[in-house]
């Protein structure tokens, strides 16, 4: 509720105009039955044609004004809700951007998508309803009740008798719809997750001929969603027939008692018609308000899910006052660094210490799951160390202004990710103002010039979603070029050469070596051949450093490294180093 109120009050001017239209519209709607009563009692029954014409014209004019006000009301309401939802989505997106990986993992990417799309839409539907009818109906109801009481108090008591019945009904429906709404939104999260997994992993699904299995997984969550929706809508729609039953019963009683009063001469026909019209307004307003009230739990569930996203504070803050400039560029020191993914889990990095200087290449090797990727993700603060510290150019990474820290690092992820757009767009992602020469140079170092030139449109070739129109190796080379173009002080290659053939891998590294003489280079690799020329190789085992040195030193002194190397290199290669 707070969320909806806060965002609505941001647009006070539109809200005020909406309110004016509502007020005017109600005045007109409430005035019409009185005019009608006058027309019947003083015009039609008295056979005064001139009076009938006069009141008729007045009614026409009043109706036209009412229509204009209603139009204004609809326009104002739609404009307001659209702006509110735009603000909510903008703020959510902005906050999501600041999330560390921890928050993404906690809420889940699919759920974040549902929240920014469907939950925001649910809130929009509700606010639209509130703005169109939420203000209007209580005012209309109160106004109508006042008119009812002032017209005929003895008839009014029948209307009051039915009200508690309606209130209890509305309360019960709202109460039962809340858990159903919550379940519905969380089933939608699941639908989103399965669709996402299926579509991104389509090749795996097909390769394992698991379409049927995935289909049944989808069917299950879809059925759960449908069942929930049916229950929810059945509950909601039960309200209308029940309401009309009560309404019609009241009407029958009123016509019965009213006709007796007319017979006795204590009530005029026109007054009864106006009275019934007011009752219609009152009960109809009540029903409309009840629908808003019944929709509230559903919108509230969505608003809470949105609020959760807005309230989530990244554990890794931008640090506005942090260090932006340093004297040196690329000196990296790990001091007794330990890291666990969650407080309860055991550390995956244990007491790691090493140093790297500009011009040096430091490589990490170890069995899978030994913590190589985790270790280098601590550099740009994708996660924060649990113990110890990481210094870059003498400053703790936590003390940097976050963008300045990340600006120093060219990070090439294990899974190359390209964005939809052209090849050029993807390269400019690294440096928006890069010149043609810089682009060409980066492509050349990354061994990508040739295949880019072979594309019919060259740099302007479109990259389809996820880069699916490029091979794994081509994607990796473009991702490398994108990082190279920035010329950062520190390069981090997280197994980024794995999809390249041996020859391309060797050529790329050789060319890179010439280029990045003043930068610090970290390479994570599974292939010994990729890292054997590194200045320092760090061998990791279960998160611990179990060896440090050059290829030759480690071959001679470290059994784990020797075992990895001997499993990949020929005897000759081993001997020649
Ligand atoms: N997001 C995560 N949440 C919890 N545990 C994780 C997460 N990512 C990795 N791990 C765990 O941390 C450990 C180290 O994983 P990491 O990816 O760093 O290993 P790696 O040496 O890079 O492996 P590989 O060579 O297979 O890529 C593994 O046991 C892994 O299961």
Coordinates of C-alpha atoms and ligand atoms in Angstrom, one line a residue:
X1 CA 0.0 0.0 0.0
X2 CA 2.8 2.3 1.0
X3 CA 4.6 1.7 -2.3
X4 CA 1.5 2.5 -4.4
X5 CA 0.8 5.6 -2.3
X6 CA 4.4 6.8 -2.5
X7 CA 4.5 6.5 -6.3
X8 CA 1.0 7.9 -6.8
X9 CA 1.8 11.0 -4.7
X10 CA 4.7 11.8 -7.0
X11 CA 2.2 13.0 -9.6
X12 CA 0.2 15.3 -7.4
X13 CA -1.0 17.5 -10.3
X14 CA -2.5 14.7 -12.3
X15 CA -4.0 13.2 -9.1
X16 CA -5.6 16.5 -8.3
X17 CA -7.1 16.8 -11.8
X18 CA -8.3 13.2 -11.6
X19 CA -9.9 14.1 -8.3
X20 CA -11.6 17.2 -9.8
X21 CA -13.1 15.1 -12.6
X22 CA -14.3 12.5 -10.1
X23 CA -15.9 15.1 -8.0
X24 CA -17.6 16.8 -10.9
X25 CA -18.8 13.5 -12.4
X26 CA -20.4 12.5 -9.0
X27 CA -22.2 15.8 -8.6
X28 CA -23.7 15.4 -12.0
X29 CA -24.7 11.7 -11.5
X30 CA -26.3 12.6 -8.2
X31 CA -28.2 15.6 -9.7
X32 CA -29.7 13.6 -12.6
X33 CA -32.2 11.5 -10.6
X34 CA -33.6 14.6 -8.8
X35 CA -34.1 16.3 -12.2
X36 CA -35.8 13.1 -13.4
X37 CA -38.1 13.1 -10.3
X38 CA -39.0 16.7 -11.0
X39 CA -39.7 15.9 -14.7
X40 CA -42.1 13.1 -13.8
X41 CA -43.8 14.7 -10.8
X42 CA -44.1 18.3 -12.0
X43 CA -43.9 17.8 -15.7
X44 CA -45.3 14.5 -16.9
X45 CA -47.9 13.9 -14.2
X46 CA -49.0 17.6 -14.4
X47 CA -48.9 17.4 -18.3
X48 CA -46.7 20.5 -18.4
X49 CA -44.9 20.0 -21.7
X50 CA -42.8 23.2 -21.5
X51 CA -41.5 22.1 -18.1
X52 CA -40.7 18.6 -19.4
X53 CA -38.8 20.2 -22.3
X54 CA -36.9 22.5 -20.0
X55 CA -35.9 19.8 -17.6
X56 CA -35.1 17.5 -20.5
X57 CA -32.7 20.1 -22.0
X58 CA -31.1 20.6 -18.6
X59 CA -30.6 16.8 -18.2
X60 CA -29.0 16.7 -21.7
X61 CA -26.6 19.4 -20.8
X62 CA -25.7 17.9 -17.5
X63 CA -25.2 14.5 -19.1
X64 CA -22.9 16.0 -21.7
X65 CA -20.8 17.6 -19.0
X66 CA -20.8 14.3 -17.1
X67 CA -19.5 12.6 -20.2
X68 CA -16.7 15.1 -20.7
X69 CA -15.7 14.7 -17.0
X70 CA -15.7 10.9 -17.3
X71 CA -13.5 11.2 -20.4
X72 CA -11.1 13.4 -18.5
X73 CA -11.2 10.9 -15.6
X74 CA -10.3 8.0 -17.8
X75 CA -7.5 9.9 -19.5
X76 CA -6.0 11.2 -16.3
X77 CA -6.2 7.8 -14.7
X78 CA -4.5 6.0 -17.6
X79 CA -1.8 8.6 -17.8
X80 CA -1.2 8.5 -14.1
X81 CA -1.0 4.7 -13.9
X82 CA 1.3 4.5 -16.9
X83 CA 3.7 7.1 -15.4
X84 CA 3.6 5.3 -12.0
X85 CA 4.5 2.0 -13.5
X86 CA 7.2 3.5 -15.6
X87 CA 8.7 5.0 -12.4
X88 CA 8.4 1.7 -10.5
X89 CA 10.1 -0.2 -13.3
X90 CA 12.8 2.4 -13.7
X91 CA 13.6 2.3 -9.9
X92 CA 13.5 -1.5 -9.8
X93 CA 15.9 -1.7 -12.8
X94 CA 18.2 0.9 -11.3
X95 CA 18.4 -1.0 -8.0
X96 CA 18.8 -4.4 -9.7
X97 CA 21.8 -3.0 -11.6
X98 CA 23.5 -2.3 -8.2
X99 CA 22.9 -5.9 -7.0
X100 CA 25.9 -8.0 -6.3
X101 CA 25.8 -11.7 -7.4
X102 CA 24.6 -12.5 -3.9
X103 CA 21.3 -10.7 -4.4
X104 CA 20.7 -12.1 -7.8
X105 CA 21.1 -15.6 -6.4
X106 CA 18.9 -14.8 -3.5
X107 CA 15.9 -13.5 -5.4
X108 CA 16.5 -15.4 -8.7
X109 CA 16.8 -13.9 -12.2
X110 CA 13.4 -15.4 -13.3
X111 CA 11.6 -14.0 -10.3
X112 CA 13.2 -10.6 -10.9
X113 CA 11.9 -10.7 -14.5
X114 CA 8.4 -11.6 -13.2
X115 CA 8.5 -8.8 -10.7
X116 CA 9.5 -6.1 -13.2
X117 CA 7.0 -7.3 -15.7
X118 CA 3.9 -9.0 -14.4
X119 CA 4.0 -7.8 -10.8
X120 CA 4.3 -4.2 -12.0
X121 CA 1.4 -4.9 -14.4
X122 CA -0.8 -6.2 -11.6
X123 CA -0.1 -3.0 -9.6
X124 CA -0.9 -1.0 -12.7
X125 CA -4.3 -2.8 -13.1
X126 CA -5.1 -2.1 -9.5
X127 CA -4.1 1.5 -9.6
X128 CA -6.1 2.1 -12.8
X129 CA -9.1 0.7 -11.1
X130 CA -8.5 2.8 -8.0
X131 CA -8.2 6.0 -10.0
X132 CA -11.2 5.3 -12.1
X133 CA -13.5 4.0 -9.4
X134 CA -11.6 3.9 -6.1
X135 CA -12.2 7.6 -5.3
X136 CA -15.5 7.8 -7.1
X137 CA -17.3 4.9 -5.5
X138 CA -17.1 5.9 -1.8
X139 CA -18.1 9.4 -2.6
X140 CA -20.9 8.3 -4.9
X141 CA -22.0 5.8 -2.2
X142 CA -22.0 8.4 0.5
X143 CA -23.8 11.0 -1.7
X144 CA -26.4 8.4 -2.8
X145 CA -27.0 7.3 0.8
X146 CA -27.5 11.0 1.9
X147 CA -30.0 11.4 -1.0
X148 CA -31.8 8.2 -0.1
X149 CA -32.1 9.2 3.5
X150 CA -33.3 12.7 2.6
X151 CA -35.8 11.4 0.1
X152 CA -37.5 8.7 2.2
X153 CA -36.2 7.5 5.6
X154 CA -38.8 4.7 6.0
X155 CA -37.7 3.1 2.7
X156 CA -34.0 3.7 3.4
X157 CA -34.0 1.2 6.3
X158 CA -34.3 -1.7 3.9
X159 CA -31.2 -0.6 2.1
X160 CA -29.2 -0.3 5.4
X161 CA -30.4 -3.8 6.4
X162 CA -28.6 -5.4 3.5
X163 CA -25.3 -3.6 3.9
X164 CA -23.7 -5.8 6.7
X165 CA -24.4 -8.8 4.4
X166 CA -22.5 -7.3 1.6
X167 CA -19.6 -6.1 3.8
X168 CA -19.1 -9.6 5.3
X169 CA -19.1 -11.1 1.7
X170 CA -16.5 -8.7 0.4
X171 CA -14.3 -9.2 3.5
X172 CA -14.4 -13.0 3.1
X173 CA -13.5 -12.9 -0.6
X174 CA -10.6 -10.5 0.0
X175 CA -9.3 -12.7 2.8
X176 CA -9.4 -15.9 0.7
X177 CA -7.9 -14.3 -2.4
X178 CA -4.7 -13.2 -0.7
X179 CA -3.0 -16.6 -0.4
X180 CA -4.3 -17.6 -3.8
X181 CA -2.7 -14.5 -5.3
X182 CA 0.6 -15.2 -3.6
X183 CA 0.7 -18.7 -4.9
X184 CA -0.2 -17.5 -8.4
X185 CA 2.7 -15.0 -8.6
X186 CA 5.2 -17.7 -7.3
X187 CA 3.9 -20.2 -9.9
X188 CA 4.5 -17.5 -12.5
X189 CA 8.1 -17.2 -11.3
X190 CA 8.4 -21.0 -11.9
X191 CA 6.9 -20.8 -15.3
X192 CA 9.4 -18.1 -16.2
X193 CA 12.3 -20.1 -14.8
X194 CA 11.4 -23.2 -16.8
X195 CA 10.8 -21.4 -20.0
X196 CA 14.1 -19.5 -19.6
X197 CA 16.0 -22.7 -18.9
X198 CA 14.3 -24.6 -21.7
X199 CA 15.0 -21.9 -24.3
X200 CA 18.6 -21.1 -23.3
X201 CA 19.3 -24.8 -23.0
X202 CA 17.4 -25.9 -26.1
X203 CA 20.4 -27.7 -27.6
X204 CA 21.0 -29.7 -24.4
X205 CA 17.4 -30.6 -24.2
X206 CA 17.4 -31.8 -27.8
X207 CA 20.7 -33.6 -27.6
X208 CA 19.4 -35.6 -24.6
X209 CA 16.0 -36.1 -26.4
X210 CA 14.4 -34.8 -23.2
X211 CA 11.7 -32.7 -24.9
X212 CA 9.0 -34.8 -23.3
X213 CA 10.5 -34.5 -19.9
X214 CA 10.8 -30.8 -20.1
X215 CA 7.4 -30.5 -21.5
X216 CA 6.0 -32.4 -18.5
X217 CA 7.9 -30.1 -16.1
X218 CA 6.4 -27.1 -17.9
X219 CA 2.9 -28.7 -18.0
X220 CA 3.1 -29.3 -14.2
X221 CA 3.8 -25.7 -13.3
X222 CA 1.5 -24.4 -15.9
X223 CA -1.3 -26.6 -14.6
X224 CA -0.6 -25.4 -11.0
X225 CA -0.8 -21.8 -12.2
X226 CA -4.1 -22.5 -14.1
X227 CA -5.6 -24.2 -11.1
X228 CA -4.7 -21.3 -8.9
X229 CA -6.1 -18.8 -11.4
X230 CA -9.3 -20.7 -11.8
X231 CA -9.8 -20.8 -8.0
X232 CA -8.9 -17.1 -7.8
X233 CA -11.3 -16.0 -10.6
X234 CA -14.1 -18.3 -9.4
X235 CA -13.8 -16.6 -6.0
X236 CA -13.8 -13.2 -7.6
X237 CA -16.6 -13.8 -10.0
X238 CA -18.8 -15.4 -7.3
X239 CA -19.2 -11.9 -5.9
X240 CA -21.2 -10.5 -8.8
X241 CA -24.2 -12.9 -8.9
X242 CA -24.3 -12.8 -5.1
X243 CA -24.4 -9.0 -5.2
X244 CA -27.1 -8.9 -7.8
X245 CA -29.2 -11.3 -5.8
X246 CA -29.1 -9.0 -2.8
X247 CA -29.7 -6.0 -5.1
X248 CA -32.8 -7.5 -6.7
X249 CA -34.2 -8.6 -3.3
X250 CA -33.8 -5.0 -2.0
X251 CA -35.5 -3.8 -5.2
X252 CA -38.5 -6.1 -4.8
X253 CA -39.0 -5.0 -1.2
X254 CA -38.7 -1.3 -2.2
X255 CA -41.2 -1.6 -5.0
X256 CA -43.6 -3.5 -2.8
X257 CA -43.4 -1.0 0.1
X258 CA -43.1 2.0 -2.2
X259 CA -46.2 1.1 -4.2
X260 CA -48.1 0.9 -1.0
X261 CA -46.9 4.3 0.0
X262 CA -47.9 5.7 -3.4
X263 CA -51.4 4.1 -2.9
X264 CA -51.6 5.8 0.5
X265 CA -50.6 9.1 -1.2
X266 CA -47.5 9.5 1.0
X267 CA -45.0 9.0 -1.9
X268 CA -45.0 10.3 -5.5
X269 CA -44.1 8.1 -8.5
X270 CA -41.2 10.3 -9.5
X271 CA -39.7 10.2 -6.0
X272 CA -39.9 6.4 -6.1
X273 CA -38.1 6.3 -9.5
X274 CA -35.4 8.7 -8.2
X275 CA -35.2 6.7 -5.0
X276 CA -34.6 3.5 -7.0
X277 CA -32.0 5.3 -9.1
X278 CA -30.2 6.4 -6.0
X279 CA -30.2 2.9 -4.6
X280 CA -28.8 1.7 -7.9
X281 CA -26.0 4.2 -7.6
X282 CA -25.4 3.4 -4.0
X283 CA -25.3 -0.4 -4.4
X284 CA -23.5 -0.2 -7.7
X285 CA -20.8 2.0 -6.2
X286 CA -20.6 -0.4 -3.3
X287 CA -20.1 -3.3 -5.7
X288 CA -17.4 -1.3 -7.7
X289 CA -15.6 -0.4 -4.5
X290 CA -15.9 -4.0 -3.3
X291 CA -14.1 -5.1 -6.6
X292 CA -11.3 -2.6 -5.9
X293 CA -11.1 -4.0 -2.3
X294 CA -11.1 -7.6 -3.6
X295 CA -8.4 -6.8 -6.1
X296 CA -6.3 -5.2 -3.3
X297 CA -4.8 -8.4 -1.9
X298 CA -3.6 -9.4 -5.3
X299 CA -2.0 -6.0 -6.0
X300 CA -0.6 -6.0 -2.5
X301 CA 1.1 -9.3 -3.0
X302 CA 2.7 -7.9 -6.2
X303 CA 3.5 -4.6 -4.5
X304 CA 5.3 -6.5 -1.7
X305 CA 7.3 -8.4 -4.2
X306 CA 8.3 -5.2 -5.9
X307 CA 9.1 -3.6 -2.6
X308 CA 11.4 -6.5 -1.8
X309 CA 13.4 -5.7 -4.9
X310 CA 13.5 -2.0 -4.2
X311 CA 14.5 -2.6 -0.6
X312 CA 17.2 -5.1 -1.4
X313 CA 20.5 -3.4 -0.7
X314 CA 23.5 -4.7 -2.4
X315 CA 26.1 -6.0 -0.1
X316 CA 28.6 -4.4 -2.4
X317 CA 28.1 -0.7 -2.5
X318 CA 29.3 1.8 -5.0
X319 CA 31.3 3.8 -2.4
X320 CA 30.9 7.3 -3.9
X321 CA 33.7 8.8 -1.7
X322 CA 36.0 5.9 -2.5
X323 CA 39.4 6.1 -4.3
X324 CA 39.2 7.1 -8.0
X325 CA 42.9 7.6 -8.9
X326 CA 46.0 5.7 -7.9
X327 CA 49.7 6.4 -8.5
X328 CA 50.5 2.9 -9.9
X329 CA 48.5 0.8 -12.3
X330 CA 48.0 -2.9 -11.9
X331 CA 49.8 -4.0 -8.7
X332 CA 47.7 -6.7 -7.2
X333 CA 48.2 -8.2 -3.7
X334 CA 46.1 -10.9 -2.1
X335 CA 46.7 -11.1 1.6
X336 CA 45.5 -14.2 3.4
X337 CA 42.2 -14.2 1.5
X338 CA 39.4 -16.6 2.4
X339 CA 36.0 -16.7 0.9
X340 CA 32.7 -18.6 1.5
X341 CA 29.7 -18.2 -0.8
X342 CA 27.3 -17.9 2.2
X343 CA 27.9 -17.4 5.9
X344 CA 26.9 -21.0 6.6
X345 CA 29.0 -22.6 3.9
X346 CA 32.6 -23.7 4.3
X347 CA 35.2 -21.5 2.5
X348 CA 36.0 -22.3 -1.1
X349 CA 39.0 -20.1 -1.0
X350 CA 41.4 -20.5 2.0
X351 CA 44.1 -18.2 3.1
X352 CA 45.4 -17.3 -0.4
X353 CA 48.3 -14.8 -0.7
X354 CA 50.3 -13.7 -3.7
X355 CA 51.4 -10.6 -5.6
X356 CA 51.3 -9.6 -9.2
X357 CA 52.9 -6.6 -10.9
X358 CA 52.4 -4.8 -14.2
X359 CA 53.9 -6.7 -17.1
X360 CA 53.5 -10.0 -15.2
X361 CA 51.2 -12.9 -16.2
X362 CA 49.9 -14.9 -13.4
X363 CA 48.1 -18.1 -14.1
X364 CA 45.8 -20.3 -12.0
X365 CA 45.5 -24.0 -12.5
X366 CA 43.9 -26.7 -10.5
X367 CA 41.2 -29.4 -10.7
X368 CA 37.7 -28.4 -11.5
X369 CA 35.9 -26.8 -8.5
X370 CA 39.3 -25.9 -6.9
X371 CA 38.2 -22.2 -6.7
X372 CA 40.0 -20.6 -9.7
X373 CA 37.0 -18.7 -11.0
X374 CA 35.8 -17.8 -7.5
X375 CA 39.3 -16.3 -6.7
X376 CA 39.4 -14.0 -9.7
X377 CA 35.8 -12.9 -9.2
X378 CA 36.9 -11.3 -6.0
X379 CA 39.1 -8.8 -7.9
X380 CA 36.3 -6.7 -9.4
X381 CA 34.2 -7.4 -6.2
X382 CA 31.6 -9.6 -7.8
X383 CA 31.8 -11.0 -4.3
X384 CA 33.6 -9.6 -1.2
X385 CA 36.3 -11.6 0.7
X386 CA 35.2 -13.2 3.9
X387 CA 38.6 -12.8 5.5
X388 CA 41.9 -11.1 4.5
X389 CA 42.2 -8.4 1.9
X390 CA 42.8 -7.7 -1.7
X391 CA 44.9 -4.6 -2.6
X392 CA 45.1 -3.1 -6.0
X393 CA 47.8 -0.4 -6.4
X394 CA 48.0 -0.4 -2.6
X395 CA 44.3 0.3 -2.0
X396 CA 41.9 -2.3 -0.6
X397 CA 39.3 -3.1 -3.3
X398 CA 36.6 -2.2 -0.8
X399 CA 37.9 1.4 -0.5
X400 CA 37.6 2.1 -4.3
X401 CA 34.8 4.0 -5.9
X402 CA 33.3 0.8 -7.5
X403 CA 33.2 2.0 -11.1
X404 CA 36.9 3.1 -10.9
X405 CA 37.9 -0.3 -9.6
X406 CA 36.1 -2.1 -12.3
X407 CA 37.4 0.3 -14.9
X408 CA 40.9 -0.9 -14.1
X409 CA 39.9 -4.5 -14.9
X410 CA 39.2 -6.1 -18.2
X411 CA 37.3 -9.2 -17.3
X412 CA 36.6 -11.8 -19.8
X413 CA 34.2 -14.4 -18.5
X414 CA 34.3 -18.2 -18.8
X415 CA 31.2 -18.2 -21.0
X416 CA 31.5 -15.5 -23.6
X417 CA 28.4 -13.4 -23.7
X418 CA 27.6 -11.1 -26.6
X419 CA 24.6 -8.7 -26.7
X420 CA 22.2 -8.4 -29.5
X421 CA 23.1 -5.6 -31.9
X422 CA 26.0 -5.4 -34.4
X423 CA 29.6 -6.6 -33.9
X424 CA 30.6 -3.0 -33.7
X425 CA 28.0 -2.3 -30.9
X426 CA 29.5 -5.2 -28.9
X427 CA 33.0 -3.8 -29.3
X428 CA 31.9 -0.3 -28.4
X429 CA 30.4 -1.8 -25.2
X430 CA 34.0 -1.9 -24.0
X431 CA 34.7 1.7 -25.0
X432 CA 31.9 3.8 -26.4
X433 CA 34.3 6.3 -28.0
X434 CA 36.7 3.8 -29.5
X435 CA 38.2 4.9 -32.9
X436 CA 38.2 2.7 -36.1
X437 CA 41.9 2.1 -35.5
X438 CA 41.3 0.9 -31.9
X439 CA 38.5 -1.4 -33.1
X440 CA 40.7 -2.9 -35.8
X441 CA 43.6 -3.3 -33.5
X442 CA 41.6 -5.1 -30.8
X443 CA 40.1 -7.4 -33.4
X444 CA 43.6 -8.1 -34.8
X445 CA 45.1 -9.0 -31.4
X446 CA 42.1 -11.2 -30.5
X447 CA 42.6 -13.0 -33.8
X448 CA 39.1 -12.0 -34.9
X449 CA 39.8 -9.7 -37.9
X450 CA 39.6 -12.5 -40.4
X451 CA 36.3 -14.0 -39.5
X452 CA 34.7 -10.5 -39.0
X453 CA 35.9 -9.5 -42.4
X454 CA 34.4 -12.6 -43.9
X455 CA 31.0 -11.8 -42.5
X456 CA 28.9 -10.2 -45.3
X457 CA 28.4 -7.0 -43.4
X458 CA 31.7 -7.0 -41.5
X459 CA 31.5 -5.0 -38.3
X460 CA 27.9 -4.2 -39.0
X461 CA 26.9 -7.9 -38.9
X462 CA 24.0 -8.4 -36.5
X463 CA 24.7 -10.5 -33.5
X464 CA 21.6 -12.5 -32.7
X465 CA 20.3 -13.1 -29.1
X466 CA 23.1 -14.7 -27.0
X467 CA 25.4 -14.6 -30.0
X468 CA 23.9 -17.8 -31.4
X469 CA 25.1 -16.9 -35.0
X470 CA 28.7 -17.2 -33.9
X471 CA 30.8 -20.2 -33.0
X472 CA 32.0 -20.6 -29.4
X473 CA 35.6 -19.7 -30.4
X474 CA 34.4 -16.6 -32.4
X475 CA 32.3 -15.4 -29.4
X476 CA 35.3 -15.8 -27.1
X477 CA 37.5 -13.8 -29.5
X478 CA 35.0 -11.0 -29.8
X479 CA 34.6 -11.0 -26.0
X480 CA 38.4 -10.7 -25.7
X481 CA 38.5 -7.9 -28.3
X482 CA 35.8 -6.1 -26.3
X483 CA 38.0 -6.1 -23.2
X484 CA 41.2 -5.3 -25.1
X485 CA 39.7 -2.1 -26.6
X486 CA 39.5 -0.6 -23.1
X487 CA 43.3 -1.1 -22.5
X488 CA 42.7 -1.8 -18.8
X489 CA 45.6 -2.0 -16.2
X490 CA 44.5 -5.6 -15.3
X491 CA 43.3 -8.4 -17.6
X492 CA 41.4 -11.3 -16.2
X493 CA 40.9 -14.2 -18.6
X494 CA 38.6 -16.7 -16.9
X495 CA 39.2 -19.8 -19.0
X496 CA 38.6 -17.5 -22.0
X497 CA 40.8 -19.5 -24.4
X498 CA 39.0 -22.8 -23.8
X499 CA 37.0 -22.7 -27.0
X500 CA 40.0 -21.8 -29.2
X501 CA 42.0 -24.4 -31.1
X502 CA 45.6 -24.8 -30.0
X503 CA 47.0 -22.8 -32.9
X504 CA 44.7 -19.8 -32.4
X505 CA 45.2 -20.0 -28.7
X506 CA 49.0 -19.8 -29.1
X507 CA 48.8 -17.0 -31.7
X508 CA 46.4 -15.0 -29.6
X509 CA 48.6 -15.3 -26.5
X510 CA 51.7 -14.4 -28.4
X511 CA 50.1 -11.3 -29.9
X512 CA 48.6 -10.4 -26.5
X513 CA 52.0 -10.7 -24.8
X514 CA 53.4 -8.1 -27.1
X515 CA 50.5 -5.8 -26.5
X516 CA 49.9 -5.9 -22.8
X517 CA 53.5 -5.4 -21.7
X518 CA 52.4 -2.8 -19.1
X519 CA 49.3 -4.6 -17.8
X520 CA 48.9 -7.3 -15.2
X521 CA 47.4 -10.4 -16.7
X522 CA 45.6 -13.2 -14.8
X523 CA 44.7 -16.3 -16.7
X524 CA 42.6 -19.2 -15.5
X525 CA 43.0 -22.2 -17.6
X526 CA 42.5 -25.9 -17.7
X527 CA 45.1 -26.3 -20.5
X528 CA 48.8 -26.4 -19.3
X529 CA 49.9 -25.2 -22.8
X530 CA 47.9 -22.0 -22.3
X531 CA 49.7 -21.0 -19.1
X532 CA 53.2 -22.6 -19.3
X533 CA 54.8 -19.3 -20.3
X534 CA 53.3 -17.4 -17.5
X535 CA 55.6 -15.6 -15.1
X536 CA 53.9 -17.2 -12.2
X537 CA 51.6 -20.2 -12.0
X538 CA 49.5 -20.7 -8.9
X539 CA 48.3 -24.2 -8.3
X540 CA 45.0 -24.4 -6.4
X541 CA 43.6 -27.4 -4.6
X542 CA 40.3 -27.2 -2.7
X543 CA 40.7 -23.4 -2.5
X544 CA 44.2 -23.5 -1.1
X545 CA 47.4 -22.5 -2.8
X546 CA 49.5 -25.7 -3.0
X547 CA 52.2 -24.4 -5.3
X548 CA 53.6 -21.2 -6.9
X549 CA 56.3 -20.8 -9.4
X550 CA 57.1 -21.0 -13.1
X551 CA 56.2 -24.0 -15.2
X552 CA 59.7 -25.5 -14.8
X553 CA 59.8 -24.9 -11.1
X554 CA 56.5 -26.5 -10.5
X555 CA 57.2 -29.5 -12.7
X556 CA 60.2 -30.1 -10.5
X557 CA 58.6 -29.4 -7.1
X558 CA 54.9 -29.8 -7.3
X559 CA 53.2 -33.2 -7.6
X560 CA 49.7 -31.9 -8.4
X561 CA 51.1 -29.6 -11.1
X562 CA 53.2 -32.4 -12.5
X563 CA 50.2 -34.8 -12.6
X564 CA 48.1 -32.2 -14.5
X565 CA 50.9 -31.4 -16.9
X566 CA 51.8 -35.0 -17.5
X567 CA 48.2 -35.8 -18.3
X568 CA 48.2 -33.2 -21.1
X569 CA 51.7 -32.9 -22.5
X570 CA 53.9 -35.5 -24.2
X571 CA 57.0 -36.8 -22.5
X572 CA 59.0 -34.7 -24.9
X573 CA 57.1 -31.5 -24.1
X574 CA 57.5 -32.2 -20.4
X575 CA 61.2 -32.6 -20.7
X576 CA 61.7 -29.6 -23.0
X577 CA 59.5 -27.5 -20.6
Ligands
LIG1 N1 27.5 -19.1 -6.8 C1 27.9 -20.1 -6.1 N2 27.3 -20.4 -4.9 C2 27.7 -21.4 -4.1 N3 28.8 -22.2 -4.4 C3 29.5 -21.9 -5.6 C4 29.1 -20.9 -6.5 N4 29.9 -20.9 -7.5 C5 30.8 -21.9 -7.3 N5 30.6 -22.5 -6.1 C6 31.3 -23.6 -5.5 O1 32.7 -23.1 -5.2 C7 33.6 -24.0 -5.6 C8 34.7 -23.4 -6.5 O2 34.0 -23.2 -7.7 P1 34.8 -22.4 -8.9 O3 33.8 -22.2 -10.0 O4 35.5 -21.3 -8.4 O5 35.8 -23.5 -9.3 P2 36.8 -23.6 -10.6 O6 38.1 -24.0 -10.1 O7 36.8 -22.3 -11.4 O8 36.1 -24.7 -11.4 P3 36.1 -25.0 -13.0 O9 37.5 -25.2 -13.4 O10 35.3 -26.2 -13.2 O11 35.5 -23.8 -13.6 C9 32.9 -25.2 -6.1 O12 32.8 -26.2 -5.1 C10 31.6 -24.7 -6.5 O13 30.6 -25.7 -6.3

